[in-house]
Amino acid sequence: MPMRWIAALLLPLLAVPAALADTDQDQDRARAAVEQGRALPLRTILDRAAERFPGQLLEAELEEEHGRLVYEIKLLMDGGRVVKLHYDARTGDLLAVKERGAEKDRRP
């Protein structure tokens, strides 16, 4: 088997532990933010999102944007539309709604 094939097969396997470590760190940061009162629990945000945007959860992330914590929620809606929601993590307020393929992003 050529060496480049072996490298191509092994490279993804070497990247997995690093990706898992990043996930663990992200979870630790999110847990700390909730415990410190800087963010609502993800379940609270997901419940709020489901009330207005019934769809299948694709991804949920806690990010820092412009000095504040923001939950970014991606949902798969009927018809294959993908909707990205931004919630203020501390207050739970909906900040923005972005739809893939939509002409304009909407504000709540």
mmCIF file of N, CA and C in Angstrom:
data_model
loop_
_atom_site.group_PDB
_atom_site.id
_atom_site.type_symbol
_atom_site.label_atom_id
_atom_site.label_comp_id
_atom_site.label_asym_id
_atom_site.label_seq_id
_atom_site.Cartn_x
_atom_site.Cartn_y
_atom_site.Cartn_z
ATOM 1 N N MET A 1 0.862 -1.178 0.000
ATOM 2 C CA MET A 1 0.000 0.000 0.000
ATOM 3 C C MET A 1 0.908 1.242 0.000
ATOM 4 N N PRO A 2 0.681 2.188 -0.917
ATOM 5 C CA PRO A 2 1.524 3.381 -0.970
ATOM 6 C C PRO A 2 1.457 4.174 0.341
ATOM 7 N N MET A 3 2.562 4.812 0.676
ATOM 8 C CA MET A 3 2.676 5.572 1.929
ATOM 9 C C MET A 3 1.630 6.683 2.024
ATOM 10 N N ARG A 4 1.314 7.342 0.921
ATOM 11 C CA ARG A 4 0.327 8.444 0.987
ATOM 12 C C ARG A 4 -1.056 7.912 1.356
ATOM 13 N N TRP A 5 -1.376 6.677 0.960
ATOM 14 C CA TRP A 5 -2.657 6.078 1.327
ATOM 15 C C TRP A 5 -2.703 5.782 2.814
ATOM 16 N N ILE A 6 -1.593 5.289 3.331
ATOM 17 C CA ILE A 6 -1.528 4.997 4.765
ATOM 18 C C ILE A 6 -1.702 6.286 5.549
ATOM 19 N N ALA A 7 -1.028 7.347 5.120
ATOM 20 C CA ALA A 7 -1.153 8.642 5.795
ATOM 21 C C ALA A 7 -2.583 9.155 5.707
ATOM 22 N N ALA A 8 -3.212 8.981 4.543
ATOM 23 C CA ALA A 8 -4.591 9.448 4.372
ATOM 24 C C ALA A 8 -5.554 8.686 5.273
ATOM 25 N N LEU A 9 -5.278 7.419 5.530
ATOM 26 C CA LEU A 9 -6.145 6.623 6.404
ATOM 27 C C LEU A 9 -5.918 6.939 7.876
ATOM 28 N N LEU A 10 -4.691 7.231 8.262
ATOM 29 C CA LEU A 10 -4.372 7.463 9.665
ATOM 30 C C LEU A 10 -4.654 8.888 10.121
ATOM 31 N N LEU A 11 -4.546 9.844 9.233
ATOM 32 C CA LEU A 11 -4.718 11.252 9.619
ATOM 33 C C LEU A 11 -6.056 11.522 10.299
ATOM 34 N N PRO A 12 -7.181 11.047 9.759
ATOM 35 C CA PRO A 12 -8.456 11.287 10.466
ATOM 36 C C PRO A 12 -8.486 10.661 11.857
ATOM 37 N N LEU A 13 -7.848 9.516 12.025
ATOM 38 C CA LEU A 13 -7.835 8.858 13.326
ATOM 39 C C LEU A 13 -7.026 9.656 14.341
ATOM 40 N N LEU A 14 -5.981 10.310 13.894
ATOM 41 C CA LEU A 14 -5.169 11.124 14.795
ATOM 42 C C LEU A 14 -5.896 12.391 15.223
ATOM 43 N N ALA A 15 -6.788 12.891 14.388
ATOM 44 C CA ALA A 15 -7.505 14.122 14.697
ATOM 45 C C ALA A 15 -8.637 13.903 15.690
ATOM 46 N N VAL A 16 -9.141 12.692 15.826
ATOM 47 C CA VAL A 16 -10.287 12.417 16.696
ATOM 48 C C VAL A 16 -10.016 12.778 18.152
ATOM 49 N N PRO A 17 -8.898 12.357 18.774
ATOM 50 C CA PRO A 17 -8.686 12.729 20.176
ATOM 51 C C PRO A 17 -8.655 14.238 20.397
ATOM 52 N N ALA A 18 -8.096 14.997 19.471
ATOM 53 C CA ALA A 18 -8.068 16.455 19.607
ATOM 54 C C ALA A 18 -9.479 17.030 19.538
ATOM 55 N N ALA A 19 -10.304 16.502 18.640
ATOM 56 C CA ALA A 19 -11.689 16.980 18.530
ATOM 57 C C ALA A 19 -12.459 16.670 19.799
ATOM 58 N N LEU A 20 -12.248 15.484 20.373
ATOM 59 C CA LEU A 20 -12.937 15.132 21.618
ATOM 60 C C LEU A 20 -12.485 16.012 22.759
ATOM 61 N N ALA A 21 -11.221 16.358 22.812
ATOM 62 C CA ALA A 21 -10.714 17.244 23.864
ATOM 63 C C ALA A 21 -11.362 18.617 23.753
ATOM 64 N N ASP A 22 -11.506 19.140 22.527
ATOM 65 C CA ASP A 22 -12.168 20.429 22.341
ATOM 66 C C ASP A 22 -13.611 20.370 22.817
ATOM 67 N N THR A 23 -14.310 19.274 22.519
ATOM 68 C CA THR A 23 -15.699 19.104 22.944
ATOM 69 C C THR A 23 -15.793 19.101 24.463
ATOM 70 N N ASP A 24 -14.879 18.399 25.123
ATOM 71 C CA ASP A 24 -14.875 18.366 26.585
ATOM 72 C C ASP A 24 -14.657 19.754 27.161
ATOM 73 N N GLN A 25 -13.734 20.509 26.589
ATOM 74 C CA GLN A 25 -13.468 21.872 27.073
ATOM 75 C C GLN A 25 -14.685 22.765 26.865
ATOM 76 N N ASP A 26 -15.344 22.627 25.714
ATOM 77 C CA ASP A 26 -16.546 23.413 25.452
ATOM 78 C C ASP A 26 -17.630 23.094 26.467
ATOM 79 N N GLN A 27 -17.809 21.821 26.774
ATOM 80 C CA GLN A 27 -18.824 21.423 27.753
ATOM 81 C C GLN A 27 -18.478 21.963 29.137
ATOM 82 N N ASP A 28 -17.209 21.923 29.497
ATOM 83 C CA ASP A 28 -16.782 22.448 30.801
ATOM 84 C C ASP A 28 -17.043 23.947 30.885
ATOM 85 N N ARG A 29 -16.753 24.677 29.808
ATOM 86 C CA ARG A 29 -17.000 26.132 29.800
ATOM 87 C C ARG A 29 -18.488 26.435 29.894
ATOM 88 N N ALA A 30 -19.299 25.674 29.174
ATOM 89 C CA ALA A 30 -20.752 25.885 29.216
ATOM 90 C C ALA A 30 -21.297 25.579 30.603
ATOM 91 N N ARG A 31 -20.852 24.490 31.202
ATOM 92 C CA ARG A 31 -21.308 24.117 32.550
ATOM 93 C C ARG A 31 -20.932 25.212 33.549
ATOM 94 N N ALA A 32 -19.713 25.708 33.456
ATOM 95 C CA ALA A 32 -19.265 26.770 34.367
ATOM 96 C C ALA A 32 -20.101 28.026 34.185
ATOM 97 N N ALA A 33 -20.422 28.387 32.944
ATOM 98 C CA ALA A 33 -21.231 29.584 32.687
ATOM 99 C C ALA A 33 -22.614 29.452 33.315
ATOM 100 N N VAL A 34 -23.211 28.274 33.227
ATOM 101 C CA VAL A 34 -24.530 28.045 33.837
ATOM 102 C C VAL A 34 -24.419 28.113 35.350
ATOM 103 N N GLU A 35 -23.421 27.448 35.914
ATOM 104 C CA GLU A 35 -23.244 27.439 37.372
ATOM 105 C C GLU A 35 -22.981 28.841 37.919
ATOM 106 N N GLN A 36 -22.316 29.684 37.140
ATOM 107 C CA GLN A 36 -22.003 31.049 37.577
ATOM 108 C C GLN A 36 -23.131 32.028 37.280
ATOM 109 N N GLY A 37 -24.211 31.559 36.668
ATOM 110 C CA GLY A 37 -25.334 32.432 36.360
ATOM 111 C C GLY A 37 -25.121 33.302 35.134
ATOM 112 N N ARG A 38 -24.107 32.997 34.333
ATOM 113 C CA ARG A 38 -23.839 33.780 33.123
ATOM 114 C C ARG A 38 -24.610 33.251 31.927
ATOM 115 N N ALA A 39 -25.223 32.059 32.072
ATOM 116 C CA ALA A 39 -25.983 31.460 30.978
ATOM 117 C C ALA A 39 -27.103 30.603 31.549
ATOM 118 N N LEU A 40 -28.218 30.598 30.850
ATOM 119 C CA LEU A 40 -29.311 29.695 31.178
ATOM 120 C C LEU A 40 -28.938 28.293 30.706
ATOM 121 N N PRO A 41 -29.543 27.271 31.277
ATOM 122 C CA PRO A 41 -29.291 25.916 30.784
ATOM 123 C C PRO A 41 -29.739 25.779 29.324
ATOM 124 N N LEU A 42 -29.018 24.972 28.578
ATOM 125 C CA LEU A 42 -29.347 24.757 27.173
ATOM 126 C C LEU A 42 -30.787 24.276 27.022
ATOM 127 N N ARG A 43 -31.269 23.412 27.911
ATOM 128 C CA ARG A 43 -32.639 22.897 27.821
ATOM 129 C C ARG A 43 -33.642 24.045 27.811
ATOM 130 N N THR A 44 -33.425 25.072 28.600
ATOM 131 C CA THR A 44 -34.327 26.229 28.637
ATOM 132 C C THR A 44 -34.376 26.909 27.273
ATOM 133 N N ILE A 45 -33.222 27.080 26.659
ATOM 134 C CA ILE A 45 -33.148 27.730 25.347
ATOM 135 C C ILE A 45 -33.807 26.855 24.283
ATOM 136 N N LEU A 46 -33.550 25.551 24.331
ATOM 137 C CA LEU A 46 -34.153 24.651 23.347
ATOM 138 C C LEU A 46 -35.670 24.627 23.460
ATOM 139 N N ASP A 47 -36.188 24.688 24.687
ATOM 140 C CA ASP A 47 -37.645 24.736 24.880
ATOM 141 C C ASP A 47 -38.222 26.012 24.282
ATOM 142 N N ARG A 48 -37.548 27.139 24.484
ATOM 143 C CA ARG A 48 -38.017 28.406 23.903
ATOM 144 C C ARG A 48 -37.988 28.351 22.379
ATOM 145 N N ALA A 49 -36.922 27.779 21.834
ATOM 146 C CA ALA A 49 -36.807 27.674 20.377
ATOM 147 C C ALA A 49 -37.922 26.800 19.816
ATOM 148 N N ALA A 50 -38.223 25.683 20.475
ATOM 149 C CA ALA A 50 -39.238 24.745 19.984
ATOM 150 C C ALA A 50 -40.630 25.365 19.950
ATOM 151 N N GLU A 51 -40.890 26.326 20.836
ATOM 152 C CA GLU A 51 -42.206 26.982 20.857
ATOM 153 C C GLU A 51 -42.471 27.728 19.555
ATOM 154 N N ARG A 52 -41.460 28.393 19.034
ATOM 155 C CA ARG A 52 -41.639 29.225 17.837
ATOM 156 C C ARG A 52 -41.132 28.579 16.561
ATOM 157 N N PHE A 53 -40.203 27.644 16.690
ATOM 158 C CA PHE A 53 -39.544 27.061 15.524
ATOM 159 C C PHE A 53 -39.493 25.532 15.661
ATOM 160 N N PRO A 54 -40.615 24.863 15.412
ATOM 161 C CA PRO A 54 -40.604 23.403 15.531
ATOM 162 C C PRO A 54 -39.768 22.796 14.416
ATOM 163 N N GLY A 55 -38.741 22.092 14.801
ATOM 164 C CA GLY A 55 -37.856 21.469 13.824
ATOM 165 C C GLY A 55 -36.919 20.508 14.531
ATOM 166 N N GLN A 56 -36.072 19.880 13.762
ATOM 167 C CA GLN A 56 -35.117 18.915 14.303
ATOM 168 C C GLN A 56 -33.810 19.629 14.618
ATOM 169 N N LEU A 57 -33.321 19.442 15.829
ATOM 170 C CA LEU A 57 -32.068 20.054 16.251
ATOM 171 C C LEU A 57 -30.902 19.459 15.480
ATOM 172 N N LEU A 58 -30.109 20.326 14.860
ATOM 173 C CA LEU A 58 -28.903 19.894 14.160
ATOM 174 C C LEU A 58 -27.654 20.165 14.990
ATOM 175 N N GLU A 59 -27.645 21.326 15.658
ATOM 176 C CA GLU A 59 -26.447 21.725 16.395
ATOM 177 C C GLU A 59 -26.813 22.801 17.405
ATOM 178 N N ALA A 60 -26.128 22.781 18.534
ATOM 179 C CA ALA A 60 -26.287 23.819 19.551
ATOM 180 C C ALA A 60 -24.905 24.147 20.093
ATOM 181 N N GLU A 61 -24.581 25.432 20.111
ATOM 182 C CA GLU A 61 -23.274 25.873 20.589
ATOM 183 C C GLU A 61 -23.438 27.088 21.490
ATOM 184 N N LEU A 62 -22.550 27.188 22.460
ATOM 185 C CA LEU A 62 -22.466 28.377 23.292
ATOM 186 C C LEU A 62 -21.216 29.120 22.859
ATOM 187 N N GLU A 63 -21.390 30.342 22.371
ATOM 188 C CA GLU A 63 -20.280 31.118 21.833
ATOM 189 C C GLU A 63 -20.234 32.484 22.499
ATOM 190 N N GLU A 64 -19.075 33.107 22.411
ATOM 191 C CA GLU A 64 -18.957 34.490 22.863
ATOM 192 C C GLU A 64 -18.962 35.380 21.637
ATOM 193 N N GLU A 65 -19.887 36.331 21.606
ATOM 194 C CA GLU A 65 -20.010 37.271 20.497
ATOM 195 C C GLU A 65 -20.099 38.676 21.054
ATOM 196 N N HIS A 66 -19.166 39.504 20.674
ATOM 197 C CA HIS A 66 -19.149 40.907 21.091
ATOM 198 C C HIS A 66 -19.243 41.052 22.608
ATOM 199 N N GLY A 67 -18.513 40.194 23.310
ATOM 200 C CA GLY A 67 -18.441 40.297 24.760
ATOM 201 C C GLY A 67 -19.592 39.667 25.528
ATOM 202 N N ARG A 68 -20.513 39.012 24.856
ATOM 203 C CA ARG A 68 -21.592 38.333 25.579
ATOM 204 C C ARG A 68 -21.737 36.907 25.085
ATOM 205 N N LEU A 69 -22.256 36.056 25.957
ATOM 206 C CA LEU A 69 -22.469 34.658 25.607
ATOM 207 C C LEU A 69 -23.766 34.522 24.815
ATOM 208 N N VAL A 70 -23.681 33.762 23.736
ATOM 209 C CA VAL A 70 -24.809 33.577 22.835
ATOM 210 C C VAL A 70 -24.934 32.092 22.512
ATOM 211 N N TYR A 71 -26.164 31.578 22.624
ATOM 212 C CA TYR A 71 -26.434 30.228 22.145
ATOM 213 C C TYR A 71 -26.765 30.324 20.659
ATOM 214 N N GLU A 72 -26.102 29.496 19.860
ATOM 215 C CA GLU A 72 -26.414 29.383 18.441
ATOM 216 C C GLU A 72 -27.058 28.020 18.235
ATOM 217 N N ILE A 73 -28.290 28.027 17.785
ATOM 218 C CA ILE A 73 -29.078 26.816 17.601
ATOM 219 C C ILE A 73 -29.368 26.662 16.110
ATOM 220 N N LYS A 74 -29.054 25.501 15.547
ATOM 221 C CA LYS A 74 -29.376 25.220 14.142
ATOM 222 C C LYS A 74 -30.458 24.155 14.115
ATOM 223 N N LEU A 75 -31.517 24.445 13.359
ATOM 224 C CA LEU A 75 -32.652 23.536 13.242
ATOM 225 C C LEU A 75 -32.921 23.197 11.786
ATOM 226 N N LEU A 76 -33.328 21.963 11.545
ATOM 227 C CA LEU A 76 -33.792 21.546 10.231
ATOM 228 C C LEU A 76 -35.311 21.623 10.250
ATOM 229 N N MET A 77 -35.852 22.466 9.394
ATOM 230 C CA MET A 77 -37.290 22.694 9.359
ATOM 231 C C MET A 77 -37.919 21.875 8.235
ATOM 232 N N ASP A 78 -39.255 21.841 8.221
ATOM 233 C CA ASP A 78 -39.972 21.172 7.133
ATOM 234 C C ASP A 78 -39.502 21.744 5.795
ATOM 235 N N GLY A 79 -39.441 20.912 4.805
ATOM 236 C CA GLY A 79 -39.023 21.361 3.482
ATOM 237 C C GLY A 79 -37.514 21.457 3.331
ATOM 238 N N GLY A 80 -36.766 21.058 4.359
ATOM 239 C CA GLY A 80 -35.312 21.071 4.264
ATOM 240 C C GLY A 80 -34.645 22.392 4.581
ATOM 241 N N ARG A 81 -35.421 23.382 5.017
ATOM 242 C CA ARG A 81 -34.833 24.676 5.393
ATOM 243 C C ARG A 81 -34.002 24.524 6.644
ATOM 244 N N VAL A 82 -32.876 25.202 6.711
ATOM 245 C CA VAL A 82 -32.053 25.247 7.916
ATOM 246 C C VAL A 82 -32.178 26.639 8.508
ATOM 247 N N VAL A 83 -32.541 26.687 9.784
ATOM 248 C CA VAL A 83 -32.701 27.955 10.489
ATOM 249 C C VAL A 83 -31.665 28.021 11.605
ATOM 250 N N LYS A 84 -30.975 29.155 11.679
ATOM 251 C CA LYS A 84 -29.998 29.385 12.743
ATOM 252 C C LYS A 84 -30.557 30.472 13.660
ATOM 253 N N LEU A 85 -30.661 30.146 14.933
ATOM 254 C CA LEU A 85 -31.197 31.072 15.931
ATOM 255 C C LEU A 85 -30.076 31.502 16.864
ATOM 256 N N HIS A 86 -30.058 32.766 17.218
ATOM 257 C CA HIS A 86 -29.102 33.279 18.202
ATOM 258 C C HIS A 86 -29.895 33.779 19.402
ATOM 259 N N TYR A 87 -29.575 33.230 20.577
ATOM 260 C CA TYR A 87 -30.223 33.618 21.826
ATOM 261 C C TYR A 87 -29.184 34.187 22.778
ATOM 262 N N ASP A 88 -29.539 35.258 23.472
ATOM 263 C CA ASP A 88 -28.690 35.752 24.559
ATOM 264 C C ASP A 88 -28.686 34.667 25.630
ATOM 265 N N ALA A 89 -27.513 34.175 25.973
ATOM 266 C CA ALA A 89 -27.420 33.032 26.888
ATOM 267 C C ALA A 89 -27.860 33.385 28.300
ATOM 268 N N ARG A 90 -27.651 34.614 28.718
ATOM 269 C CA ARG A 90 -27.994 35.012 30.092
ATOM 270 C C ARG A 90 -29.491 35.268 30.253
ATOM 271 N N THR A 91 -30.094 35.956 29.274
ATOM 272 C CA THR A 91 -31.503 36.346 29.409
ATOM 273 C C THR A 91 -32.464 35.411 28.675
ATOM 274 N N GLY A 92 -31.948 34.695 27.673
ATOM 275 C CA GLY A 92 -32.814 33.846 26.861
ATOM 276 C C GLY A 92 -33.545 34.594 25.767
ATOM 277 N N ASP A 93 -33.212 35.866 25.570
ATOM 278 C CA ASP A 93 -33.860 36.656 24.516
ATOM 279 C C ASP A 93 -33.382 36.208 23.139
ATOM 280 N N LEU A 94 -34.313 36.106 22.186
ATOM 281 C CA LEU A 94 -33.976 35.774 20.811
ATOM 282 C C LEU A 94 -33.368 37.009 20.163
ATOM 283 N N LEU A 95 -32.151 36.869 19.659
ATOM 284 C CA LEU A 95 -31.425 37.999 19.080
ATOM 285 C C LEU A 95 -31.522 38.050 17.564
ATOM 286 N N ALA A 96 -31.493 36.886 16.911
ATOM 287 C CA ALA A 96 -31.497 36.868 15.448
ATOM 288 C C ALA A 96 -31.991 35.522 14.940
ATOM 289 N N VAL A 97 -32.571 35.574 13.746
ATOM 290 C CA VAL A 97 -33.018 34.384 13.040
ATOM 291 C C VAL A 97 -32.415 34.450 11.644
ATOM 292 N N LYS A 98 -31.669 33.423 11.282
ATOM 293 C CA LYS A 98 -31.069 33.368 9.950
ATOM 294 C C LYS A 98 -31.523 32.089 9.276
ATOM 295 N N GLU A 99 -31.951 32.221 8.023
ATOM 296 C CA GLU A 99 -32.395 31.055 7.270
ATOM 297 C C GLU A 99 -31.479 30.852 6.083
ATOM 298 N N ARG A 100 -31.000 29.642 5.915
ATOM 299 C CA ARG A 100 -30.164 29.329 4.763
ATOM 300 C C ARG A 100 -31.024 29.416 3.516
ATOM 301 N N GLY A 101 -30.562 30.201 2.569
ATOM 302 C CA GLY A 101 -31.300 30.352 1.324
ATOM 303 C C GLY A 101 -32.306 31.492 1.368
ATOM 304 N N ALA A 102 -32.508 32.083 2.554
ATOM 305 C CA ALA A 102 -33.448 33.202 2.652
ATOM 306 C C ALA A 102 -32.778 34.453 2.093
ATOM 307 N N GLU A 103 -33.582 35.361 1.567
ATOM 308 C CA GLU A 103 -33.034 36.585 0.999
ATOM 309 C C GLU A 103 -32.407 37.468 2.066
ATOM 310 N N LYS A 104 -33.029 37.553 3.229
ATOM 311 C CA LYS A 104 -32.541 38.422 4.298
ATOM 312 C C LYS A 104 -32.659 37.694 5.623
ATOM 313 N N ASP A 105 -31.734 37.997 6.527
ATOM 314 C CA ASP A 105 -31.850 37.502 7.886
ATOM 315 C C ASP A 105 -32.902 38.342 8.590
ATOM 316 N N ARG A 106 -33.580 37.714 9.535
ATOM 317 C CA ARG A 106 -34.623 38.414 10.267
ATOM 318 C C ARG A 106 -34.187 38.660 11.699
ATOM 319 N N ARG A 107 -34.642 39.730 12.236
ATOM 320 C CA ARG A 107 -34.512 39.995 13.658
ATOM 321 C C ARG A 107 -35.852 39.668 14.282
ATOM 322 N N PRO A 108 -35.860 39.191 15.533
ATOM 323 C CA PRO A 108 -37.135 38.800 16.169
ATOM 324 C C PRO A 108 -38.102 39.935 16.325
#
